[in-house]
Every structure is written in C-alpha cells, then in structure tokens.
XYZ file of C-alpha atoms in Angstrom:
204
model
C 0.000 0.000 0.000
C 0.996 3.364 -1.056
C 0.480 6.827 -0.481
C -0.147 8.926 2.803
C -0.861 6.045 5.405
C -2.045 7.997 8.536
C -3.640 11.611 7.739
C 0.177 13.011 8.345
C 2.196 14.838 6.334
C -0.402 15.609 3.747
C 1.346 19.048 3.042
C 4.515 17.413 1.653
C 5.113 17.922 -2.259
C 4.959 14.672 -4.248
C 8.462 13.901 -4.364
C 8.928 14.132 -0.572
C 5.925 11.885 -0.331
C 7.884 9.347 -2.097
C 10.609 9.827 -0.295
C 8.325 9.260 2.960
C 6.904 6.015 1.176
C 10.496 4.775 0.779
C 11.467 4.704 4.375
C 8.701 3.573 5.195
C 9.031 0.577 2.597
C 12.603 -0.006 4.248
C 11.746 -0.056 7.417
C 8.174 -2.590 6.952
C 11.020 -4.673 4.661
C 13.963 -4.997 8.016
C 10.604 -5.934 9.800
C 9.917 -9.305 7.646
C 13.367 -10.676 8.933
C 14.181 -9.394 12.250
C 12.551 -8.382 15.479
C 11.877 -4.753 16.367
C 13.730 -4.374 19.230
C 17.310 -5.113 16.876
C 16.333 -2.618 14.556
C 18.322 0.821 14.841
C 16.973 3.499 13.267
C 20.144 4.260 11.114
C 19.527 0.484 9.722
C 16.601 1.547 8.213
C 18.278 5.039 7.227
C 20.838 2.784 5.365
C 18.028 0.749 3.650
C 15.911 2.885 2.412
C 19.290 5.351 1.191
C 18.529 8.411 2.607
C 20.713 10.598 5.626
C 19.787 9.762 9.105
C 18.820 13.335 9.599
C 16.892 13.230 6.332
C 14.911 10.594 7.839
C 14.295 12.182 11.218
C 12.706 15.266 9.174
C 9.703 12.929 8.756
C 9.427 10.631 11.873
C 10.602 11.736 15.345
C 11.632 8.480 16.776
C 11.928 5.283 15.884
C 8.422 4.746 17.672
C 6.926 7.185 15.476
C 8.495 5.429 12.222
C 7.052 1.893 13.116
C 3.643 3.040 14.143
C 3.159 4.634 10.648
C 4.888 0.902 9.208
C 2.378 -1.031 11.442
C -0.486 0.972 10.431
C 0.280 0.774 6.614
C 0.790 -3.194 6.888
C -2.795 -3.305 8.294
C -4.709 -1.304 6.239
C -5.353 -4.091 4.044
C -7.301 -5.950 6.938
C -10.207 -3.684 6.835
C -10.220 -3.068 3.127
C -10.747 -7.001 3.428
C -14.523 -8.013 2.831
C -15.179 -11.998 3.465
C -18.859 -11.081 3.714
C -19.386 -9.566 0.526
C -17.246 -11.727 -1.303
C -18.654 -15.474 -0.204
C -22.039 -14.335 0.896
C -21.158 -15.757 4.874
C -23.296 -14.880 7.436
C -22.405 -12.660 10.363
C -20.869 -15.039 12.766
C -19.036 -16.451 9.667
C -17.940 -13.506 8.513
C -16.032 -12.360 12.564
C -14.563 -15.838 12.332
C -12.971 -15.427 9.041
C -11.418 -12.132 9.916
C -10.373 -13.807 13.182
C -8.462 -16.679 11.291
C -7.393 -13.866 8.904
C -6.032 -11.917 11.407
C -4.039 -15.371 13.062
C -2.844 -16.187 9.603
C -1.337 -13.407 9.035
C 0.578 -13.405 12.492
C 1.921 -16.930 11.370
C 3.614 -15.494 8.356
C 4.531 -12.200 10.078
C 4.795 -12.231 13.285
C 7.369 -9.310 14.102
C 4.471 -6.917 12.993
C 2.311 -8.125 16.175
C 5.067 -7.980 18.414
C 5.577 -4.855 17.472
C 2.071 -3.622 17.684
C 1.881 -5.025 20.773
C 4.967 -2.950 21.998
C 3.916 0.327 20.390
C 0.149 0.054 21.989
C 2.347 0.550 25.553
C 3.981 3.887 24.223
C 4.322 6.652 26.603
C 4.667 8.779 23.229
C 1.298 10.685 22.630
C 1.595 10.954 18.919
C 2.297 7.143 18.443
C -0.445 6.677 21.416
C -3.040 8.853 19.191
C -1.990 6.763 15.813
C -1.910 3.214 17.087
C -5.234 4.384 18.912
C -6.309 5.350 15.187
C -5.375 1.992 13.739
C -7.650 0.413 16.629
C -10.559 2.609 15.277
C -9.855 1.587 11.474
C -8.816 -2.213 11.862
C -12.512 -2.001 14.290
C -14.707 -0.913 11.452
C -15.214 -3.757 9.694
C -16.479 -5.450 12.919
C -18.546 -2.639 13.890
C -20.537 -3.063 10.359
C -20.916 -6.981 10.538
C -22.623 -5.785 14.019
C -24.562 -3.146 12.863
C -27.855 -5.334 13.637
C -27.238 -4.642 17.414
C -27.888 -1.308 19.578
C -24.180 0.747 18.327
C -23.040 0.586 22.323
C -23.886 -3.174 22.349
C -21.936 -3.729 19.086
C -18.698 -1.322 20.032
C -18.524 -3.491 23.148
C -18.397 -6.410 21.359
C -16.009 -5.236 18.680
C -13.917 -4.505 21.560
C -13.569 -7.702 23.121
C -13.109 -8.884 19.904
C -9.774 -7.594 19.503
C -9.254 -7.910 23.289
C -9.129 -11.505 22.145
C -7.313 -11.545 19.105
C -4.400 -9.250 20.915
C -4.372 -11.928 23.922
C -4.037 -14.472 21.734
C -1.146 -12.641 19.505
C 0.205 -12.124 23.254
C -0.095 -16.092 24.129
C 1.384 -17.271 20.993
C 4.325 -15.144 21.268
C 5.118 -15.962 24.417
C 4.763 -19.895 24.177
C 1.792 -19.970 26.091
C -0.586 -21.324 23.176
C 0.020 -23.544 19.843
C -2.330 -22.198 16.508
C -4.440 -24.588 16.711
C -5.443 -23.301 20.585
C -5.684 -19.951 19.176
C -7.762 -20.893 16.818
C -10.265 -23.125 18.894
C -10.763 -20.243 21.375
C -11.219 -17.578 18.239
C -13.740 -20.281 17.099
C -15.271 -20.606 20.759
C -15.785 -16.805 21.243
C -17.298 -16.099 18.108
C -19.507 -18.748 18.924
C -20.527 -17.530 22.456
C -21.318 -13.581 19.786
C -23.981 -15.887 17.743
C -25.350 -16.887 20.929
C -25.893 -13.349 21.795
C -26.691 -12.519 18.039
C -29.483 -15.186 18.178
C -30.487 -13.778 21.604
C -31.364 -10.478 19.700
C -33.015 -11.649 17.006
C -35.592 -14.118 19.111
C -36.159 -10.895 21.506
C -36.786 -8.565 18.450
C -38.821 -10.913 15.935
C-alpha cells in the first residue's frame, strides 16, 4: 500500500511523499526478517538510502516510524470483505477475519510484536496513531454488528480484539500452539452468535 498512510504529512510535495513512502518501505522490509527491538533506526536510514537526519525530518523516533509501518501493513485488513465476497453470514464472517487476522501473524509475526509494543507507548503521537489503527482495523467489525444497539456492538467489537491481541500475546510468548488460538477464536465467536441469536428471538 501506497500513499499517505495515517492523515500526516499531507502538506509534503509529491516527491517528498515518495521519499516518505520509501522509508517507510525499508523499514516494513527490516521488519519481515528481524525483530523490532534489533532494529536501529540508522539500519533503516541505510536501507531505504537516505541521511539519518533526512529521515528524522519525517518521523521523530523510531516509535513514530514503526507506528506509521504497522499501520500501513494493516490497512489491508479492513479493506478485506469476506462477507461480501462469499455471501457468509455474520458469525461467519467475525470468524474469518479472526483466522485472517491469526494467519497473518503466522507469516509475520514481528508486525504483532511490534504492535503489541507500540500500543504501551508513553509517546502521545504514536499513542493517538496506534489508537487510530484500533478505530480503522474495528470498522469492519462494527458493520458486521450493525444489527445490534451501536453501544452493544462497540462493546463487542472490543472484546473482539481484546481476544485476538491476547491471543497474539499467548502465541508469542509460548503460552498457546495455533491450533489453541484458533479453537478459542472459534469458541468466542460462537458464544457472539449466541448473543446474536439472543437479539433476534427478543426482536422478531
């Protein structure tokens, strides 16, 4: 994905745009094969072929940098429609973007880790984007809801990705295999249609 990933920096002419895009193209690249905490931000600097302090004229810290790579690597998540595209149902339709979502930790699973590091930032403007990314990656979850009262269906959403992130957290640390993370995925969306079917009976 290309392009202005966050709102930021929408001022810049096109070629520092591109410029931009490239670092952060380096940076999501070091990512694939080695874990955040080894990365130095004159690695990525070196990668993507620009001057450290050329770099640092578009992202303050190396906090700042990865929160805008994170973000762009999960954009495609909620431009992801499983609903639309095999006609599932709603409770189908979670699960799939549950397995999605565990799928894609398999094959990358530096990009959780460091989600899950960033989302403990003490920096406000990483805090406000990775809280932005919440909002966004939500979406898609809040619509396959939409049948419930919005408070009701925000809740849910919520624990949701409560569940997915614990999960992320479990499998990093040893704690679970896949195939646990995927039977509980599988055994809290079904405990949603429960509720889902609650609803419907209570408004037909």
């Amino acid at each position: 994905m290309t392009g202005v990933l966050s709102g930021e920096r929408t001022e810049l002419p096109a070629y520092q745009k591109l410029r931009r895009q490239r670092i952060l193209d380096a940076a999501k690249s070091l990512l694939r094969n080695h874990e955040y905490e080894s990365i130095q931000i004159r690695d990525v600097a070196a990668e993507s072929n620009v001057a450290l302090g050329t770099l640092y004229r578009y992202f303050s810290s190396k906090e700042h940098l990865y929160a805008n790579v994170v973000y762009d690597w999960s954009l495609p998540f909620n431009a992801a429609e499983p609903a639309q595209a095999e006609n599932l149902n709603t409770i189908e339709c979670i699960s799939r973007r549950l397995r999605m979502a565990l799928a894609a930790f398999e094959r990358q699973p530096n990009f959780y880790k460091a989600i899950l590091m960033l989302r403990s930032t003490n920096d406000p403007d990483v805090a406000a984007l990775m809280q932005q990314l919440g909002t966004v990656l939500e979406e898609p979850i809040l619509s396959d809801l939409s049948m419930l009262p919005h408070d009701e269906a925000s809740d849910i959403t919520a624990m949701v990705w409560c569940v997915l992130m614990d999960l992320v957290a479990r499998l990093l640390s040893g704690d679970k295999t896949m195939g646990e993370a995927l039977r509980i995925s599988d055994r809290f969306v079904q405990m949603v249609g429960l509720r889902l079917a609650q609803f419907e009976a209570e408004t037909a």
